[in-house]
Amino acid sequence: MEPKSSIGGLRLRLLVLHLLLLAPGFATAFNYADALSKSIIFFEGQRSGKLPPGNRMPWRSHSGLSDGAQYNVDLVGGYYDAGDNVKFGLPMAFTTTMLAWSVLDFGKFMAAAGELENARAAVKWGADYLLKAATATPGKLYVQVADPNQDHRCWERPEDMDTPRGVYHVDVDKPGSDVAGETAAALAASSLVFRRSDPVYSNRLLNAAVATFEFADRHRGAYSDTLASVACPFYCSYSGYHDELLWAATWLHRANPSNSSFLSYVAVNGLQLGAGDDDFSFSWDDKRAGAKILLAKFFLRKKYNNLEMYKAHADSYLCSLVPGTASFNAGEFTAGGLLFKSGSSNMQYVTTATFLMLAYAKYLRSSNSTASCGISGEGDVSAGEIVAVAKRQVDYILGKNPAGISYMVGFGCKYPRRVHHRGASIPSVRAHPGRIGCDAGFGYLHSGEPNPNVLVGAVVGGPDSRDAFADDRGNFAQSEPATYINAPLVGALAYFAGTTRSGTGRE
Ligand SMILES: *[C@@H]1O[C@H](CO)[C@@H](O)[C@H](O)[C@H]1NC(C)=O
Ligand SMILES: *[C@@H]1O[C@H](CO)[C@@H](O)[C@H](O)[C@H]1NC(C)=O
């Protein structure tokens, strides 16, 4: 293959960026600080357990107060994953990891916007639960509360749910290196968030992270093999558990850099754990792209020779997202410019990719480096170009898109009104204190009316491959929110709130 001329490549990229910037609606300025604030409030709407005074989703109340009690374990707290009332450990841990990463890399912008404490509280709500799940019973990691098949037979507010709250765990006989690896990553990342503000708590998190990682590594297996009836097809570990072992070791190194054992683990096991594959989606299931971006950060900072390949992999991931590079994957973008991976809950891939772009741009900048998208320096992409691509995705979410709608609930004047979410779609316990039972709730699901409660800040699954969106509660592929859609967006919004003048969208 002919190497592309550097001048041609650069010109083409600048032209493409130029066209993106001149696209209709460029004059629209978004208030990123407002979007950041709302993206965090959303997590207060997903809380399970006893809500603190001042919980900012006023239509929510306490729920799941006896979770675990019949099994003699306290599993109160944590987050409902999406529009139902199940507590799934794998996506909850991933959500917590991404919230923590958002705070670690973009916390200074959160502080400037007055949102750092709110963001930390969102991390802590997840970390508190995961710490209990990992340490309540020696030898067990609790990985789920409630059977989704039973939960989904009802359409109930969390405050009056009466479906069975089964408790599921992994142990040495029924291993789950996927969910244990992600839990270890979440605990390690969270320990960094609280290192200065609460060192005692931070140490507890780190110790639990190390023990959970050792369990994940020594007793290898996929949790969806033994817990298939409750984990699949909801949060089946489709990518297996290798990616989570790599991810967990990577986070443990970041949390504990003075102990070289985690980096050695990556050096020895990385290839066998899939680190050599080029993989282009990052989600609650598959962590490889995220692990490579972090390992590339370690390489850029300290020039560990055995991590050099991760810089190449991180570049390869990035280059697929940047228009005009040889490896740009145009087929993965809609005509309106949205990264499109899946017809179901596509926004989760948009927010994770956007986060990785911004994190990597930051690492490249701080080491005065570029992403290499061509042969021998001829296709270098700067941090600034990467940020411009990320901004395009964020702006699409907030309303600069062909449908002219904000995909964040409560942001802007046109946004999804029929979010697929039990609590938001049924009158609140404050407006309607009487119980609304299992079957009675379905009337609200199937009604064409807007939700009575606004799930502020929730980002929904998003449009189809033609940039079209149906504001329809029954269309869960498009209208369901999820904690793991929002978590990476928290960091991205903090970045734009902090780097655009007054957070209003003009650079
Ligand atoms: C580093 O961590 C490993 C794994 O947890 C542990 O076995 C080892 O004792 C630690 N080394 C030091 C020097 O703390
Ligand atoms: C960054 O790299 C460029 C190109 O190698 C070099 O000219 C410049 O001096 C570097 N700047 C810093 C701050 O290291």
Coordinates of C-alpha atoms and ligand atoms in Angstrom, one line a residue:
M1 CA 0.0 0.0 0.0
E2 CA 1.2 3.5 -0.8
P3 CA 1.9 5.6 2.2
K4 CA -0.3 8.6 2.2
S5 CA 1.4 12.0 1.6
S6 CA 1.6 13.8 4.9
I7 CA 0.6 17.1 3.3
G8 CA -2.4 15.4 1.6
G9 CA -3.4 13.7 4.8
L10 CA -3.1 16.8 6.9
R11 CA -5.0 18.9 4.4
L12 CA -7.8 16.4 4.1
R13 CA -8.1 16.2 7.9
L14 CA -8.2 20.0 8.2
L15 CA -10.8 20.2 5.5
V16 CA -13.0 17.6 7.1
L17 CA -12.7 19.3 10.5
H18 CA -13.5 22.6 8.8
L19 CA -16.6 21.2 7.2
L20 CA -17.7 19.7 10.6
L21 CA -17.2 23.1 12.2
L22 CA -19.2 24.9 9.5
A23 CA -22.0 22.4 9.7
P24 CA -25.4 24.0 10.4
G25 CA -25.9 24.8 14.0
F26 CA -22.3 25.6 14.8
A27 CA -23.4 28.9 16.2
T28 CA -25.4 27.0 18.8
A29 CA -23.5 27.4 22.1
F30 CA -24.1 24.7 24.7
N31 CA -24.0 25.3 28.4
Y32 CA -21.6 22.4 29.2
A33 CA -21.5 23.3 32.9
D34 CA -25.3 22.9 33.1
A35 CA -25.1 19.6 31.2
L36 CA -22.3 18.4 33.6
S37 CA -24.4 19.2 36.6
K38 CA -27.4 17.4 35.2
S39 CA -25.4 14.3 34.1
I40 CA -24.5 13.8 37.8
I41 CA -27.9 14.5 39.2
F42 CA -29.1 11.5 37.1
F43 CA -27.2 9.2 39.4
E44 CA -29.2 10.4 42.3
G45 CA -32.3 9.1 40.4
Q46 CA -30.7 5.7 40.0
R47 CA -29.9 5.3 43.7
S48 CA -31.1 2.2 45.6
G49 CA -31.2 2.1 49.4
K50 CA -31.8 4.8 51.9
L51 CA -31.6 8.2 50.2
P52 CA -29.8 11.0 52.1
P53 CA -31.6 14.2 52.9
G54 CA -31.2 16.5 49.9
N55 CA -31.2 13.8 47.3
R56 CA -31.7 15.8 44.2
M57 CA -34.2 13.7 42.3
P58 CA -37.2 14.9 44.3
W59 CA -39.7 12.3 43.1
R60 CA -37.5 9.4 44.3
S61 CA -37.5 7.8 47.8
H62 CA -36.0 4.9 49.7
S63 CA -36.1 1.5 48.1
G64 CA -34.6 -2.0 48.4
L65 CA -34.0 -1.4 52.2
S66 CA -33.9 -5.2 52.9
D67 CA -31.8 -6.2 50.0
G68 CA -29.7 -9.2 51.2
A69 CA -31.4 -9.5 54.6
Q70 CA -32.9 -12.9 53.9
Y71 CA -29.4 -14.1 53.1
N72 CA -28.0 -12.5 56.2
V73 CA -26.0 -10.0 54.3
D74 CA -26.4 -6.2 53.9
L75 CA -26.6 -5.4 50.2
V76 CA -28.6 -2.2 50.6
G77 CA -27.5 0.7 48.3
G78 CA -25.8 0.8 44.9
Y79 CA -27.4 1.7 41.6
Y80 CA -30.2 0.4 39.5
D81 CA -28.6 -0.1 36.1
A82 CA -31.1 1.4 33.8
G83 CA -34.9 1.5 33.6
D84 CA -35.5 -1.5 35.9
N85 CA -35.0 -2.3 39.6
V86 CA -32.2 -4.9 39.3
K87 CA -28.8 -4.3 40.8
F88 CA -26.3 -5.9 38.3
G89 CA -22.8 -6.0 39.6
L90 CA -20.9 -6.0 36.3
P91 CA -22.3 -2.8 34.8
M92 CA -22.5 -1.1 38.2
A93 CA -18.8 -1.7 38.7
F94 CA -18.0 -0.5 35.2
T95 CA -20.1 2.6 35.9
T96 CA -18.2 3.3 39.1
T97 CA -14.8 2.8 37.4
M98 CA -15.8 5.3 34.7
L99 CA -17.1 7.8 37.2
A100 CA -13.9 7.5 39.1
W101 CA -11.8 7.9 36.0
S102 CA -13.8 11.0 35.1
V103 CA -13.0 12.5 38.5
L104 CA -9.3 11.5 38.3
D105 CA -8.6 13.0 34.9
F106 CA -11.1 15.9 34.8
G107 CA -11.7 16.6 38.4
K108 CA -10.0 20.0 38.3
F109 CA -12.7 21.2 35.8
M110 CA -15.4 19.7 38.0
A111 CA -14.0 21.7 40.9
A112 CA -14.0 24.9 38.8
A113 CA -17.7 24.2 37.9
G114 CA -18.6 23.5 41.6
E115 CA -19.3 19.9 40.8
L116 CA -16.4 18.0 42.3
E117 CA -18.3 17.1 45.5
N118 CA -21.3 15.9 43.6
A119 CA -19.2 13.8 41.3
R120 CA -17.3 12.3 44.3
A121 CA -20.7 11.4 45.9
A122 CA -21.7 9.6 42.7
V123 CA -18.5 7.5 42.9
K124 CA -18.9 6.8 46.6
W125 CA -22.5 5.6 46.2
G126 CA -21.2 2.9 43.8
A127 CA -18.0 2.2 45.8
D128 CA -19.7 1.8 49.1
Y129 CA -21.9 -0.9 47.7
L130 CA -19.1 -2.7 45.8
L131 CA -17.0 -2.6 49.0
K132 CA -19.9 -4.3 50.9
A133 CA -20.4 -6.8 48.1
A134 CA -16.7 -7.7 48.1
T135 CA -16.1 -7.9 51.8
A136 CA -19.4 -8.8 53.6
T137 CA -18.8 -12.5 53.5
P138 CA -15.2 -13.9 53.3
G139 CA -14.8 -16.0 50.1
K140 CA -17.8 -14.6 48.3
L141 CA -18.3 -11.7 46.0
Y142 CA -22.0 -10.7 45.7
V143 CA -22.6 -9.8 42.1
Q144 CA -26.3 -9.2 41.7
V145 CA -29.5 -8.5 43.5
A146 CA -32.8 -9.6 41.9
D147 CA -33.6 -12.0 39.0
P148 CA -34.3 -9.7 36.0
N149 CA -36.8 -12.2 34.6
Q150 CA -39.0 -11.8 37.6
D151 CA -38.3 -8.1 37.9
H152 CA -39.3 -7.6 34.2
R153 CA -42.7 -9.3 34.8
C154 CA -43.7 -6.1 36.7
W155 CA -43.6 -2.4 35.9
E156 CA -43.2 -1.0 39.4
R157 CA -41.6 2.0 41.1
P158 CA -38.5 0.9 43.0
E159 CA -40.2 2.3 46.1
D160 CA -42.9 -0.3 46.0
M161 CA -41.4 -3.2 44.3
D162 CA -42.3 -6.5 45.7
T163 CA -40.6 -8.9 43.3
P164 CA -38.2 -11.5 44.6
R165 CA -34.8 -9.9 45.6
G166 CA -32.6 -13.0 45.1
V167 CA -28.9 -12.5 45.9
Y168 CA -26.3 -14.0 43.6
H169 CA -22.5 -14.5 44.2
V170 CA -19.3 -15.9 42.8
D171 CA -16.8 -17.9 44.8
V172 CA -13.9 -20.4 44.2
D173 CA -16.3 -23.1 43.0
K174 CA -18.4 -20.7 40.8
P175 CA -15.8 -18.2 39.7
G176 CA -16.4 -14.9 37.9
S177 CA -13.2 -13.3 36.8
D178 CA -15.1 -10.8 34.6
V179 CA -17.3 -9.3 37.4
A180 CA -14.6 -9.7 40.0
G181 CA -12.0 -8.1 37.7
E182 CA -14.3 -5.1 37.0
T183 CA -15.1 -4.8 40.7
A184 CA -11.4 -4.8 41.5
A185 CA -10.9 -2.0 38.9
A186 CA -13.8 0.0 40.3
L187 CA -12.4 -0.3 43.9
A188 CA -8.9 0.6 42.8
A189 CA -10.0 3.6 40.7
S190 CA -12.3 4.8 43.5
S191 CA -9.5 4.5 46.0
L192 CA -7.6 7.1 44.0
V193 CA -10.5 9.5 44.1
F194 CA -10.5 9.5 47.9
R195 CA -6.8 9.2 48.5
R196 CA -6.4 12.7 49.9
S197 CA -9.9 13.5 51.1
D198 CA -10.4 10.3 53.1
P199 CA -7.3 8.1 53.3
V200 CA -8.8 5.6 55.6
Y201 CA -11.6 4.9 53.2
S202 CA -9.2 4.9 50.3
N203 CA -7.1 2.2 51.9
R204 CA -10.0 0.0 52.6
L205 CA -11.0 0.3 48.9
L206 CA -7.5 -0.5 47.7
N207 CA -7.1 -3.5 50.0
A208 CA -10.5 -4.9 48.8
A209 CA -9.4 -4.2 45.2
V210 CA -6.2 -6.2 45.6
A211 CA -8.0 -9.1 47.3
T212 CA -10.8 -9.1 44.6
F213 CA -8.2 -9.1 41.8
E214 CA -6.3 -12.0 43.4
F215 CA -9.6 -14.0 43.6
A216 CA -10.4 -13.1 40.0
D217 CA -7.0 -14.2 38.7
R218 CA -6.5 -17.3 40.8
H219 CA -10.0 -18.7 40.2
R220 CA -10.7 -18.1 36.6
G221 CA -14.0 -18.4 34.9
A222 CA -16.9 -16.4 33.5
Y223 CA -19.8 -15.5 35.9
S224 CA -22.2 -16.0 33.1
D225 CA -21.4 -19.7 32.9
T226 CA -22.7 -20.4 36.4
L227 CA -25.2 -17.5 36.7
A228 CA -26.5 -17.6 33.1
S229 CA -30.2 -17.7 34.1
V230 CA -30.0 -14.3 35.8
A231 CA -27.0 -12.7 34.0
C232 CA -27.9 -13.5 30.4
P233 CA -28.9 -12.1 28.0
F234 CA -28.9 -8.9 30.1
Y235 CA -25.2 -8.7 31.2
C236 CA -23.7 -11.8 29.9
S237 CA -20.0 -11.6 29.7
Y238 CA -19.8 -11.9 25.9
S239 CA -16.2 -10.8 25.7
G240 CA -15.1 -13.3 28.4
Y241 CA -13.0 -12.4 31.4
H242 CA -9.5 -11.8 29.9
D243 CA -10.2 -8.2 29.3
E244 CA -11.3 -7.6 32.9
L245 CA -8.1 -9.2 34.2
L246 CA -6.0 -6.9 32.1
W247 CA -8.1 -3.9 33.1
A248 CA -8.0 -4.7 36.8
A249 CA -4.2 -5.1 36.8
T250 CA -3.9 -1.8 34.9
W251 CA -6.0 0.1 37.5
L252 CA -4.2 -1.6 40.4
H253 CA -1.0 -0.3 38.9
R254 CA -2.3 3.2 38.7
A255 CA -3.6 3.0 42.2
N256 CA -0.5 1.4 43.6
P257 CA 2.4 2.4 41.4
S258 CA 5.1 1.6 44.0
N259 CA 4.3 -2.1 43.8
S260 CA 5.6 -3.3 40.5
S261 CA 3.7 -6.6 40.6
F262 CA 0.7 -5.3 38.7
L263 CA 2.7 -3.9 35.8
S264 CA 4.8 -7.1 35.7
Y265 CA 1.5 -9.0 35.6
V266 CA 0.5 -7.0 32.5
A267 CA 3.9 -7.5 30.9
V268 CA 3.8 -11.2 31.4
N269 CA 0.1 -11.9 30.7
G270 CA -0.9 -9.0 28.5
L271 CA -0.9 -10.7 25.1
Q272 CA -2.6 -13.8 26.5
L273 CA -5.3 -11.5 27.9
G274 CA -6.1 -10.0 24.5
A275 CA -3.9 -6.9 24.8
G276 CA -2.6 -7.5 21.3
D277 CA -6.0 -7.5 19.6
D278 CA -7.2 -4.4 17.9
D279 CA -10.6 -3.9 19.3
F280 CA -12.8 -0.9 18.7
S281 CA -15.6 -0.9 21.1
F282 CA -15.4 -0.1 24.8
S283 CA -18.3 -1.0 27.1
W284 CA -19.4 -2.7 30.3
D285 CA -18.5 -5.9 28.5
D286 CA -15.2 -5.3 26.8
K287 CA -12.5 -3.3 28.5
R288 CA -9.5 -3.8 26.1
A289 CA -9.6 -0.3 24.5
G290 CA -9.7 1.4 27.9
A291 CA -6.9 -0.7 29.3
K292 CA -4.7 0.1 26.3
I293 CA -5.3 3.9 26.6
L294 CA -4.3 3.7 30.3
L295 CA -1.2 1.6 29.6
A296 CA -0.3 4.0 26.8
K297 CA -0.5 6.8 29.5
F298 CA 2.0 4.8 31.6
F299 CA 4.3 4.4 28.6
L300 CA 4.1 8.1 27.7
R301 CA 4.9 9.1 31.2
K302 CA 7.6 6.7 32.2
K303 CA 8.7 5.2 28.9
Y304 CA 8.5 1.6 30.2
N305 CA 9.8 -0.2 27.1
N306 CA 7.6 -3.2 27.6
L307 CA 4.5 -0.9 27.2
E308 CA 5.5 0.6 23.9
M309 CA 3.0 -1.7 22.0
Y310 CA 0.2 -0.1 24.0
K311 CA 0.9 3.3 22.5
A312 CA 0.6 1.7 19.1
H313 CA -2.7 0.1 20.0
A314 CA -4.1 3.2 21.6
D315 CA -3.1 5.1 18.4
S316 CA -4.8 2.5 16.3
Y317 CA -8.0 2.8 18.3
L318 CA -7.9 6.6 18.1
C319 CA -7.1 6.8 14.4
S320 CA -10.2 4.8 13.5
L321 CA -12.2 7.7 15.0
V322 CA -10.5 10.6 13.3
P323 CA -11.8 11.6 9.9
G324 CA -9.2 11.9 7.2
T325 CA -6.8 9.3 8.6
A326 CA -6.0 6.2 6.6
S327 CA -7.8 4.0 9.1
F328 CA -10.8 6.2 9.8
N329 CA -13.8 4.0 9.8
A330 CA -16.4 6.2 8.1
G331 CA -18.8 3.3 8.0
E332 CA -19.2 3.6 11.8
F333 CA -20.7 7.1 11.6
T334 CA -24.2 8.2 10.7
A335 CA -24.8 10.8 8.1
G336 CA -25.3 13.3 10.9
G337 CA -21.9 12.5 12.4
L338 CA -22.7 10.2 15.3
L339 CA -20.5 7.2 16.1
F340 CA -22.8 4.3 15.5
K341 CA -22.0 0.8 16.8
S342 CA -25.4 -0.8 17.6
G343 CA -29.1 -0.2 17.1
S344 CA -29.6 -0.8 20.8
S345 CA -28.3 1.6 23.4
N346 CA -25.8 3.0 21.0
M347 CA -25.0 6.1 23.1
Q348 CA -23.1 3.9 25.5
Y349 CA -20.4 3.4 22.8
V350 CA -20.5 7.1 21.9
T351 CA -19.8 8.2 25.5
T352 CA -17.1 5.7 26.1
A353 CA -15.3 6.5 22.9
T354 CA -15.6 10.2 23.6
F355 CA -14.1 9.7 27.0
L356 CA -11.2 7.7 25.7
M357 CA -10.5 10.4 23.1
L358 CA -10.4 13.1 25.7
A359 CA -8.3 11.1 28.1
Y360 CA -5.9 10.1 25.4
A361 CA -5.6 13.7 24.1
K362 CA -4.7 14.7 27.7
Y363 CA -2.0 12.1 28.0
L364 CA -0.6 13.0 24.6
R365 CA -0.5 16.7 25.4
S366 CA 1.2 16.2 28.7
S367 CA 3.9 14.2 27.0
N368 CA 4.1 16.5 24.0
S369 CA 3.2 13.6 21.8
T370 CA 0.8 12.8 18.9
A371 CA -1.1 9.8 17.8
S372 CA 0.6 8.1 14.9
C373 CA -2.0 7.3 12.2
G374 CA 0.4 6.7 9.3
I375 CA 3.8 5.5 8.4
S376 CA 6.9 7.1 10.0
G377 CA 5.3 10.2 11.3
E378 CA 3.3 11.0 8.2
G379 CA -0.1 10.7 9.7
D380 CA 0.3 12.3 13.1
V381 CA -2.9 13.5 14.7
S382 CA -2.6 16.1 17.4
A383 CA -4.5 16.2 20.7
G384 CA -6.4 19.2 19.4
E385 CA -7.7 17.3 16.5
I386 CA -8.8 14.4 18.7
V387 CA -10.6 16.9 21.0
A388 CA -12.5 18.4 18.0
V389 CA -13.8 14.9 17.1
A390 CA -14.9 14.3 20.7
K391 CA -16.6 17.6 20.9
R392 CA -18.6 16.8 17.8
Q393 CA -20.0 13.7 19.6
V394 CA -20.8 15.6 22.8
D395 CA -22.5 18.4 20.8
Y396 CA -24.5 15.8 18.9
I397 CA -25.8 14.3 22.2
L398 CA -26.7 17.8 23.5
G399 CA -28.7 18.8 20.4
K400 CA -26.6 19.5 17.3
N401 CA -28.0 16.7 15.3
P402 CA -30.5 16.1 12.4
A403 CA -33.4 15.3 14.7
G404 CA -32.8 18.6 16.5
I405 CA -33.2 17.0 19.9
S406 CA -31.1 16.8 23.0
Y407 CA -30.6 13.2 24.0
M408 CA -30.1 14.3 27.6
V409 CA -33.3 14.5 29.5
G410 CA -34.1 17.9 30.9
F411 CA -31.4 19.6 28.9
G412 CA -32.5 22.1 26.2
C413 CA -36.1 22.5 25.2
K414 CA -36.6 19.4 23.1
Y415 CA -35.6 16.1 24.8
P416 CA -37.0 12.6 25.3
R417 CA -40.3 12.7 27.3
R418 CA -41.1 9.0 27.3
V419 CA -38.0 7.5 28.8
H420 CA -38.1 3.7 29.3
H421 CA -37.8 3.9 33.1
R422 CA -40.1 2.5 35.7
G423 CA -39.7 5.2 38.3
A424 CA -39.9 8.1 35.9
S425 CA -42.9 6.8 34.0
I426 CA -45.2 6.1 37.1
P427 CA -46.5 9.0 39.3
S428 CA -44.1 9.6 42.1
V429 CA -44.7 8.3 45.7
R430 CA -45.0 11.9 46.7
A431 CA -47.8 12.6 44.1
H432 CA -49.4 9.2 44.5
P433 CA -48.5 7.6 47.9
G434 CA -50.8 4.6 47.4
R435 CA -49.2 1.4 46.1
I436 CA -49.1 0.8 42.4
G437 CA -48.8 -2.9 41.9
C438 CA -47.0 -5.1 39.5
D439 CA -49.6 -5.2 36.7
A440 CA -51.1 -1.8 37.4
G441 CA -47.8 -0.2 36.3
F442 CA -48.0 -1.5 32.7
G443 CA -50.8 1.1 32.1
Y444 CA -48.1 3.7 32.5
L445 CA -45.6 1.9 30.3
H446 CA -48.1 1.6 27.4
S447 CA -49.7 5.0 27.7
G448 CA -48.6 7.5 25.1
E449 CA -48.3 10.2 27.7
P450 CA -45.0 11.9 28.6
N451 CA -43.4 10.6 31.8
P452 CA -44.8 12.3 34.9
N453 CA -41.3 12.6 36.4
V454 CA -38.3 14.1 34.7
L455 CA -35.2 11.9 35.1
V456 CA -32.9 14.9 34.8
G457 CA -29.6 14.3 33.1
A458 CA -30.3 10.8 31.8
V459 CA -28.8 10.2 28.4
V460 CA -30.9 7.6 26.4
G461 CA -29.9 4.9 24.0
G462 CA -30.3 7.4 21.1
P463 CA -31.2 7.5 17.5
D464 CA -31.0 4.8 14.8
S465 CA -28.4 4.6 12.1
R466 CA -30.3 7.3 10.1
D467 CA -30.2 9.8 12.9
A468 CA -33.9 9.3 13.6
F469 CA -35.3 8.9 17.1
A470 CA -38.7 7.7 18.3
D471 CA -39.7 9.2 21.6
D472 CA -41.5 6.0 22.6
R473 CA -41.4 4.3 26.0
G474 CA -41.8 0.9 24.3
N475 CA -38.7 1.4 22.2
F476 CA -36.2 0.6 24.9
A477 CA -33.3 0.3 22.4
Q478 CA -33.6 4.0 21.9
S479 CA -35.4 5.4 25.0
E480 CA -33.8 3.6 27.9
P481 CA -31.1 5.4 29.9
A482 CA -28.3 3.5 31.7
T483 CA -25.7 4.5 34.3
Y484 CA -22.9 3.3 32.0
I485 CA -24.1 5.7 29.3
N486 CA -23.8 8.7 31.6
A487 CA -20.6 7.8 33.6
P488 CA -18.0 8.5 30.9
L489 CA -20.0 11.5 29.7
V490 CA -19.5 13.1 33.2
G491 CA -15.8 13.4 32.5
A492 CA -16.3 14.6 28.9
L493 CA -18.7 17.3 30.0
A494 CA -16.3 18.5 32.7
Y495 CA -13.6 18.8 30.1
F496 CA -15.8 21.0 27.8
A497 CA -17.2 23.0 30.8
G498 CA -13.7 23.8 31.8
T499 CA -12.1 24.5 28.4
T500 CA -14.7 26.5 26.6
R501 CA -15.2 30.1 27.5
S502 CA -17.8 30.3 30.4
G503 CA -18.7 26.8 29.6
T504 CA -20.9 28.1 26.9
G505 CA -19.4 26.4 23.9
R506 CA -17.2 29.1 22.4
E507 CA -13.6 28.3 22.5
Ligands
LIG1 C1 2.6 -6.1 45.8 O1 1.3 -6.6 45.6 C2 1.3 -8.0 45.6 C3 -0.1 -8.5 45.1 O2 -1.0 -8.0 46.0 C4 1.7 -8.6 46.9 O3 1.6 -10.0 47.0 C5 3.0 -8.1 47.3 O4 3.4 -8.4 48.6 C6 3.1 -6.6 47.2 N1 4.5 -6.1 47.3 C7 4.9 -5.2 48.1 C8 6.3 -4.8 48.1 O5 4.1 -4.6 48.9
LIG2 C1 7.5 19.2 21.7 O1 7.9 18.5 20.6 C2 8.3 19.3 19.5 C3 8.6 18.5 18.3 O2 9.4 17.4 18.7 C4 9.5 20.2 19.9 O3 9.9 21.0 18.9 C5 9.1 21.0 21.2 O4 10.3 21.7 21.6 C6 8.6 20.1 22.3 N1 8.1 20.9 23.3 C7 8.2 20.6 24.6 C8 7.6 21.5 25.6 O5 8.8 19.6 25.0

